[in-house]
XYZ file of C-alpha atoms in Angstrom:
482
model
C -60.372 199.595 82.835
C -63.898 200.384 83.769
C -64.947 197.973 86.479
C -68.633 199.099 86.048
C -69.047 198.153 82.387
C -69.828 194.579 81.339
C -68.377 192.516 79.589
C -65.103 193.733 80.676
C -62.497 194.751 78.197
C -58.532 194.955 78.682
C -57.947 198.510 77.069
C -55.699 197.866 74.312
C -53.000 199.983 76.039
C -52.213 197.515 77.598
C -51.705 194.674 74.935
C -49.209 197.133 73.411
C -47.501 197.765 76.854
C -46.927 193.926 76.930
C -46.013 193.012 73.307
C -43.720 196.469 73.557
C -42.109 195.038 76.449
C -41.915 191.239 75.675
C -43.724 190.336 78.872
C -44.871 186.896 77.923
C -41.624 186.090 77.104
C -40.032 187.440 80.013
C -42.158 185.777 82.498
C -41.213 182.484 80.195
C -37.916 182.582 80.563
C -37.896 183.828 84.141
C -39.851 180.506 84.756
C -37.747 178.214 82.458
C -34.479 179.784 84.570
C -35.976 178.887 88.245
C -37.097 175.147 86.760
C -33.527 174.922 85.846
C -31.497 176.505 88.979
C -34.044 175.459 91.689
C -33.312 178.495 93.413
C -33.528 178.482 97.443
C -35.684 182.087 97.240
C -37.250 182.197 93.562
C -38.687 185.497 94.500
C -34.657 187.047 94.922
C -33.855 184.709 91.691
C -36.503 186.340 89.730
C -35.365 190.220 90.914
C -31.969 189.463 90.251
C -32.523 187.951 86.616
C -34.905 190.834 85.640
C -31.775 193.884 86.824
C -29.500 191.816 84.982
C -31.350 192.783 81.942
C -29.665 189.673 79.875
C -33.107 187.963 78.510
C -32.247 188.639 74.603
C -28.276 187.879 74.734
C -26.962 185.310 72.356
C -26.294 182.165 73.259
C -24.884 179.968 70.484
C -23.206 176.606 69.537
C -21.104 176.464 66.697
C -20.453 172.548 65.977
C -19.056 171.303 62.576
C -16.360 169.049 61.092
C -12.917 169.579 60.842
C -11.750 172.590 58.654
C -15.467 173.583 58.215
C -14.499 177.653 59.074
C -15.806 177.220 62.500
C -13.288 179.367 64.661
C -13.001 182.245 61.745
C -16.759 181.727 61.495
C -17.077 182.343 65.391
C -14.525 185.149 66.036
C -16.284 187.399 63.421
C -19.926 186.373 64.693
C -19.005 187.446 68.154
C -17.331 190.481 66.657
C -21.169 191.643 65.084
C -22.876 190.486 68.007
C -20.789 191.541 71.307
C -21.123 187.767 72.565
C -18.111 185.874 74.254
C -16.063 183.718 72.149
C -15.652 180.486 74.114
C -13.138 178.288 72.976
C -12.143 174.989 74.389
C -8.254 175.363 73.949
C -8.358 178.396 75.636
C -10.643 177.154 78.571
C -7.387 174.090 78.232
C -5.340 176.892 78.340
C -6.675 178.489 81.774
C -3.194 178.099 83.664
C -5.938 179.465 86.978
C -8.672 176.376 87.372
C -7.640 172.971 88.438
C -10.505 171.380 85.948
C -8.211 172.455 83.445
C -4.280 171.368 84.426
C -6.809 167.690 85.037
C -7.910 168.263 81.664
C -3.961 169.103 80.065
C -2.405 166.202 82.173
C -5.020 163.711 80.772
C -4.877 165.016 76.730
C -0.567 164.797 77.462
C -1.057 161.214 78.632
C -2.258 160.415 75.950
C -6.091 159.368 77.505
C -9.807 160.440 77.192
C -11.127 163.725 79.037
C -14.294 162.507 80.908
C -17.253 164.593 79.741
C -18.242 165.927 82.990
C -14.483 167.305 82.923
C -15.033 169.379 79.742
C -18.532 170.620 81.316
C -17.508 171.950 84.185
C -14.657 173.826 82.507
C -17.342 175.204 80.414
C -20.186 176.058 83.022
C -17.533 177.766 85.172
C -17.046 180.153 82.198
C -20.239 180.665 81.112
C -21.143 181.829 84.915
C -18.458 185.027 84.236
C -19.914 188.125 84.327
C -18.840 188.816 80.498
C -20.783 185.637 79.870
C -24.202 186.523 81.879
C -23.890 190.089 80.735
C -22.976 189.825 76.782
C -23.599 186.152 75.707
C -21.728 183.757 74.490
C -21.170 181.581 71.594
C -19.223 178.400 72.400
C -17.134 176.762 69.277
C -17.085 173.298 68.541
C -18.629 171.450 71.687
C -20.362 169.349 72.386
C -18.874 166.913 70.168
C -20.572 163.793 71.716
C -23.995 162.722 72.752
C -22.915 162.143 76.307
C -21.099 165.794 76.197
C -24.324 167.198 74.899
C -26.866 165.616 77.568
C -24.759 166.904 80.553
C -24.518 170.029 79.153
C -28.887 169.958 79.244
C -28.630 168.240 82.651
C -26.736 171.730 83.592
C -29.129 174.223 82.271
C -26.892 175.173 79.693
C -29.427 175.723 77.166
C -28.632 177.462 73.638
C -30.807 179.776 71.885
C -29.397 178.185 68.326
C -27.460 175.566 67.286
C -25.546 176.147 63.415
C -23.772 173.011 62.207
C -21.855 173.557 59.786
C -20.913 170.810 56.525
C -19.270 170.243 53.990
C -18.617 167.585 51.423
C -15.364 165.801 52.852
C -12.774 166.090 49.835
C -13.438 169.824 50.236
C -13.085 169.520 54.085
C -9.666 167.395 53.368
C -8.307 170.078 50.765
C -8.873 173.168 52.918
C -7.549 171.403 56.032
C -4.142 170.938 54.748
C -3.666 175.049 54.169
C -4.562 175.465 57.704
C -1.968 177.859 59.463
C -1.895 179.025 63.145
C -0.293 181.999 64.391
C 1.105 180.614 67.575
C 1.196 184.201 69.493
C -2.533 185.220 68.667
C -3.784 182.053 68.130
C -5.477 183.077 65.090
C -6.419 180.656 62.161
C -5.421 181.678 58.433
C -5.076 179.452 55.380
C -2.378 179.450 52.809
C -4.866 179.761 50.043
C -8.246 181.402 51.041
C -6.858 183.839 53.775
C -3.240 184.427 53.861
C -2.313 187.085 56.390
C -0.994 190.883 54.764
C 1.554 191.727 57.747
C 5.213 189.776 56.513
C 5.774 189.693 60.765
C 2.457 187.307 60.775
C 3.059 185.662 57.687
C 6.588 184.617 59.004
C 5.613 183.491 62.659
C 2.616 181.239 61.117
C 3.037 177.070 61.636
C 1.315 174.446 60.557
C -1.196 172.779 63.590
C -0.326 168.894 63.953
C -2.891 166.232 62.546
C -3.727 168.160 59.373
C -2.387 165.277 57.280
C -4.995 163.706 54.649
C -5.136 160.367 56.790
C -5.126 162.524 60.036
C -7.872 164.675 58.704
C -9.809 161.564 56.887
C -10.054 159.910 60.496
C -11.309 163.075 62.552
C -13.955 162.953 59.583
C -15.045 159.959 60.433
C -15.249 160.187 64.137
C -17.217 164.252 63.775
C -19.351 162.178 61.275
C -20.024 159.145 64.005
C -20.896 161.384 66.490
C -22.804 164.167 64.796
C -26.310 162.904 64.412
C -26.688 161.809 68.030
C -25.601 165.583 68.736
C -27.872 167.157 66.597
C -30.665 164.524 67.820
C -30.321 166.419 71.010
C -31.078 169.846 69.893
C -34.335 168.977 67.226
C -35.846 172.470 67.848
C -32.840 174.614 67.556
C -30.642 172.906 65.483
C -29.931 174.478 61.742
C -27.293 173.481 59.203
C -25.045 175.321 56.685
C -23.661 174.608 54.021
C -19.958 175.788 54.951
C -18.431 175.346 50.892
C -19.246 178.983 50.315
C -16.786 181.934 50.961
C -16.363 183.480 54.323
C -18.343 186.280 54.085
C -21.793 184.608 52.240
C -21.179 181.751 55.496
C -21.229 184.613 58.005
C -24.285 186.455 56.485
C -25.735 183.097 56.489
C -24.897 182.391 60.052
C -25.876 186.047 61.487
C -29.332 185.337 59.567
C -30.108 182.319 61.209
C -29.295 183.382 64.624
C -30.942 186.898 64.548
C -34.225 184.293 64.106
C -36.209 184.534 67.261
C -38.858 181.793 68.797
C -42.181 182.097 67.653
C -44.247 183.995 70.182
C -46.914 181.824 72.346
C -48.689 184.207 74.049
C -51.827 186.045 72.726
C -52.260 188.931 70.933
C -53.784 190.429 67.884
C -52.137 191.453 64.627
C -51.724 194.831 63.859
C -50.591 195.412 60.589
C -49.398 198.476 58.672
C -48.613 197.524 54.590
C -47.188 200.605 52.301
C -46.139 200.367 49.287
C -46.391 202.831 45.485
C -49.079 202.456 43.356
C -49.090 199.031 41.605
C -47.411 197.440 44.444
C -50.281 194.940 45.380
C -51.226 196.387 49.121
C -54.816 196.189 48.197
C -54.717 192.358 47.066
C -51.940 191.549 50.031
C -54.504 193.064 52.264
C -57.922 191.528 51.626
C -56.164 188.370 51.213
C -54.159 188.325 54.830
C -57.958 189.732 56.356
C -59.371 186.654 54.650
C -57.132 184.376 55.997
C -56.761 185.483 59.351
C -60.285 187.088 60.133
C -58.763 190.638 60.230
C -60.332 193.569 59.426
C -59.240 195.032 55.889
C -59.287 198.831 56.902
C -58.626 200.842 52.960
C -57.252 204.316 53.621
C -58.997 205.598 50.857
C -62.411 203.822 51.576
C -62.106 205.548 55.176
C -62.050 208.694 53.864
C -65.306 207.952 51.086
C -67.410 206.344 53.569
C -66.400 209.280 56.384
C -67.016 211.781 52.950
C -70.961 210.010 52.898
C -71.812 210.153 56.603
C -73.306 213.654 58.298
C -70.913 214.214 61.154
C -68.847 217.220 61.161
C -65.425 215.267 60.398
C -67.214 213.540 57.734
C -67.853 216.837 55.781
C -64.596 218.253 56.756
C -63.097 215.175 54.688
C -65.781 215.809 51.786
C -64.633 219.454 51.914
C -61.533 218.343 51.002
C -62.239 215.586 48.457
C -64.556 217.961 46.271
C -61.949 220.681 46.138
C -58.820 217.712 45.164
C -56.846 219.223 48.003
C -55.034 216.851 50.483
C -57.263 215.832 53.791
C -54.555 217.352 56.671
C -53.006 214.581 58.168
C -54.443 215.488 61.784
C -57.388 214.950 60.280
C -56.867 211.792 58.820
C -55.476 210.226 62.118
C -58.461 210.517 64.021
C -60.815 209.246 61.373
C -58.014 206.260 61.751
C -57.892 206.078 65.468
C -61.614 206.308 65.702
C -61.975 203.238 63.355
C -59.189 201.360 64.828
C -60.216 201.461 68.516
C -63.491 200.253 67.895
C -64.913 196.544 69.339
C -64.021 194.434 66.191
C -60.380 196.024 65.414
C -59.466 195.614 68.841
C -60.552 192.088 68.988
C -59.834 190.798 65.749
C -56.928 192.787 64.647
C -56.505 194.889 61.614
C -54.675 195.654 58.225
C -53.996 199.157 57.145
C -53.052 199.846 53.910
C -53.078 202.668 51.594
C -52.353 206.241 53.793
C -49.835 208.322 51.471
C -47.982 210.296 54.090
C -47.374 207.547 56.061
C -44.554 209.050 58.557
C -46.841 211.825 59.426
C -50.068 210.166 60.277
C -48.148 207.357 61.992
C -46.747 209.559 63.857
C -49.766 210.976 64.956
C -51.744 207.677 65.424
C -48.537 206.510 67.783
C -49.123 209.850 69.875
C -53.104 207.995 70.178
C -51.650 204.663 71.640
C -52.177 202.889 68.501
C -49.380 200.963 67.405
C -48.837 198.651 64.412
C -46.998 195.423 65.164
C -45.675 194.983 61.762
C -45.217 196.745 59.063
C -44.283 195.838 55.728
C -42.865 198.221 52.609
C -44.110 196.295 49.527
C -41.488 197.631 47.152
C -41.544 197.510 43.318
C -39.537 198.987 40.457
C -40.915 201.848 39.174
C -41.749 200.244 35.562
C -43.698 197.632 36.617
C -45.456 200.036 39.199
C -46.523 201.893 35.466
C -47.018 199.011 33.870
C -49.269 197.339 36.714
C -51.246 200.429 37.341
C -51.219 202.753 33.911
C -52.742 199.674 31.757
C -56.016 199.011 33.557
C -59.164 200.253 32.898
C -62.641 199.886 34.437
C -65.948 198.967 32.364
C -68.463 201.212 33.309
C -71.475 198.869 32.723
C -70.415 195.924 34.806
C -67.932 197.633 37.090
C -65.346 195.121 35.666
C -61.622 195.927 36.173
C -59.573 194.567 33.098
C -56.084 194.672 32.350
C -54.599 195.080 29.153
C -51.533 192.564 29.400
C -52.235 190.547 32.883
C -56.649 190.221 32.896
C -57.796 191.578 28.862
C -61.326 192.423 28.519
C -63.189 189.608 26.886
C -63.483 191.383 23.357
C -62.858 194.499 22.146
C -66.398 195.928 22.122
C -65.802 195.904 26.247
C -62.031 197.466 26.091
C -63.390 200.233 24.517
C -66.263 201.389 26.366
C -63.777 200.807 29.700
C -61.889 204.128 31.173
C -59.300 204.632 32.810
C -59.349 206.759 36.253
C -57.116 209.444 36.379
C -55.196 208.624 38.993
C -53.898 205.189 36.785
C -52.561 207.992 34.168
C -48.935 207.105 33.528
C -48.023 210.922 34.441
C -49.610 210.787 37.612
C -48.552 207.274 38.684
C -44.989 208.729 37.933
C -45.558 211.422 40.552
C -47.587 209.430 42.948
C -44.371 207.196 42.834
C -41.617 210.121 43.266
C -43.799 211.011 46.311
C -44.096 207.527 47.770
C -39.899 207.350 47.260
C -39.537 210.413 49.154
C -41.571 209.291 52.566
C -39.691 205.927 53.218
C -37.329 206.889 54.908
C -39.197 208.688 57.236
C -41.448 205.991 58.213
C -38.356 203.430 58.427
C -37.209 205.947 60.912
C -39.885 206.158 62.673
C -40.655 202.282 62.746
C -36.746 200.848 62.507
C -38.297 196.977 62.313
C -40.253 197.990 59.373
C -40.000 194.771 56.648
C -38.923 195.611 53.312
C -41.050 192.704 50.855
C -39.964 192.326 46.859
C -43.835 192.751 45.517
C -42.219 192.283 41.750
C -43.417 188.698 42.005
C -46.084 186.188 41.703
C -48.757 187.505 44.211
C -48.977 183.611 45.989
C -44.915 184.332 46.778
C -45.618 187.847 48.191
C -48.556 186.320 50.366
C -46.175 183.696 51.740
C -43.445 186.033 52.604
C -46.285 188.313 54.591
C -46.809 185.266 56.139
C -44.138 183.949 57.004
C -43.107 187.848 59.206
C -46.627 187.675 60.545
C -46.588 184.019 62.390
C -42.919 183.890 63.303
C -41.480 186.469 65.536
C -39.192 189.139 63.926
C -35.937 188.474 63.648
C -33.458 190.288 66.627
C -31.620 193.353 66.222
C -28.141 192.314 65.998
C -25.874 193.775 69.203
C -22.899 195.535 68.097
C -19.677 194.393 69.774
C -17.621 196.452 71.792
């Protein structure tokens, strides 16, 4: 930063050093954790949270009635994501903490488990190293209000909340194939997942209380005692519809808790759209600049307006466009980077669209310190790419752009006076398509967050998908478990 100059401008280096590095969001966590613990030194507190490294780990309830898939549901999730599976019969279990033999000798007699009882067990587990280190995902508490406030009350705070539902005659059904292998303590079901191994198959028992009346009555009581739960958790809370198979519920789940907050702090969008010919990025583009005051930088208008200037890059690029010969991608990414770092990109933010050898220049650009903070693959069949792009024509007298099936020319006197440009030949849209094929996977490599958008719709349902990846943060990368 130039102290000398006036006004003085934060080099954009640094806004991609902090959106790189999540540094808003650390620093609002870091305070959220010290408003929580009340730490004795805050300044130790925040050195030790920031080696521990554990900002982005999950940390998940899994609440639902009765038979709703919630423990298969939650030992495969923590499978995917490498978080702890906490269970409260194995926290019962724990034949080493006193909070649980209280906890066995009041269930045996028969009388209520306080809730501060239960939440202890709980913190104390969470506080493990496997916990603070990996996540966790706890299944199937709270299960009151009361359960749920001291729980807040103890800075145990979830990331996400998935209830999941069902209609209760399907809840009823299921419940009664429930079987329990008593030596792993895995859950199977006579019907939807019966074990392979004959050894499991002849060890498995039937849990108590999975009667119809026994089943109806825990109904009741989750259904009681749900809403004040989920009144508890309003900004994290999502439900699922758990009458699906196990797999599509999973997917579901996984989905919903990859889903990160929506950033707060500032910054500008930077966005990258690619996509084959016919694929909309032109439209996409000037409508997301129009809407959010970005600037709509064309790939191809870069290079024509460079083409009419009189500097030396400018002819370089004119050089090339007279003689139909590709403009070398070095080339090309400083034309981009020169554009890009000026005033009004850097403070309004920009949308790219349009450069063919995307991996390449990217590439390039990257090495520059300029960084696109989303990027979107607007991805079509190839048929309606030709049939978008090989059927339009442009009227030469009125500089009119008509389609033949989606926008006809008012009569036929005006169709046929229009041309066609010979890039929109169905030949060379074929090619110009086999190309595009051929350098995605590059630039997914090179950009693994990179959003892949069905453009084969209604232009309005595009726009809102763009959208919706622009103003919400992307969702996490999903942890593989160990």
């Amino acid at each position: 930063m130039d102290a000398t100059q006036r006004p003085l401008r934060v080099p954009t280096d640094l806004e991609v050093y902090a959106e790189a590095h999540g540094l808003f969001d650390l620093c609002k966590n870091l305070l959220e954790q010290v408003l929580i613990h009340k730490p004795d030194d805050p300044i130790q507190f925040f050195i030790d949270a920031i080696n521990r490294d554990n900002q982005d780990v999950p940390r998940i309830l899994l609440l639902g009635p009765p038979a709703s898939g919630k423990t298969t549901i939650a030992r495969l999730a923590c499978e995917r994501l490498g978080a702890v599976h906490v269970s409260m019969d194995r926290l019962v279990a724990n034949t080493g903490s006193d909070f649980a033999a209280e906890v066995r000798r009041l269930k045996e007699t028969g009388q209520e488990v306080p809730p501060h009882l239960w939440v202890r067990l709980v913190r104390d587990r969470l506080m493990e190293n496997d916990c603070t280190n990996q996540g966790w995902l706890i299944e199937d508490f709270p299960q009151t209000r009361p359960q749920a406030l001291l729980l807040q009350e103890k800075g145990i705070a979830p990331r996400h909340v998935v209830m999941l539902d069902a209609p209760d005659a399907v809840l009823i059904e299921r419940n009664q194939g429930k079987r329990v292998d008593p030596l792993t303590g895995d859950v199977y079901h006579a019907t939807f997942a019966w074990p392979n191994e004959p050894s499991v198959r002849a060890r498995l028992l039937a849990p108590p209380g999975i009667s119809e009346e026994r089943t109806a009555e825990r109904l009741r009581r989750h259904r009681r005692d749900a809403w004040a739960v989920e009144a508890c958790y309003p900004s994290c809370l999502r439900s699922v519809n758990a009458d699906q198979p196990a797999p599509d519920l999973l997917a579901q789940v996984l989905t919903l808790v990859a889903e990160r907050e929506r950033p707060l702090g500032p910054g500008t969008a930077r966005l990258l759209l690619l996509g084959p010919p016919g694929s909309g990025k032109d439209l996409q583009a000037s409508r997301l600049a129009l809407k959010y005051g970005l600037l709509n930088v064309s790939y191809r208008k870069l290079l024509l307006e460079a083409a009419a200037g009189e500097s030396a890059t400018g002819q370089a690029v004119k050089m090339h466009l007279e003689s139909r010969r590709p403009v070398p991608d070095l080339l090309v990414a400083r034309l981009l980077a020169e554009r890009l770092r000026r005033r009004d990109a850097t403070a309004r933010g920009w949308v790219l669209h349009g450069p063919p050898r995307v991996a390449e220049q990217l590439a390039l650009l990257q090495s520059d310190g300029i960084f696109p903070n989303r990027v979107f693959i607007l991805d079509v069949p190839d048929d309606t790419a030709v049939e978008r792009t090989s059927l339009r024509k442009t009227d030469p007298v009125t500089g009119e752009r008509y389609h033949e099936i989606f926008r006809p020319a008012p009569d036929g006197a005006v169709w046929a006076r229009c041309r066609q440009h010979p890039r929109d030949s169905e030949a060379e849209v074929r090619e110009r398509l086999r190309e595009f094929r051929s350098l995605v996977a590059p630039a997914r490599l090179l950009h693994p967050r990179a959003v892949l958008v069905n453009a084969d719709r209604d232009p309005h349902t595009v726009l809102e998908h763009l959208e919706s990846r622009l103003v919400n943060a992307l969702p996490a990368i999903p942890r593989e478990g160990n």
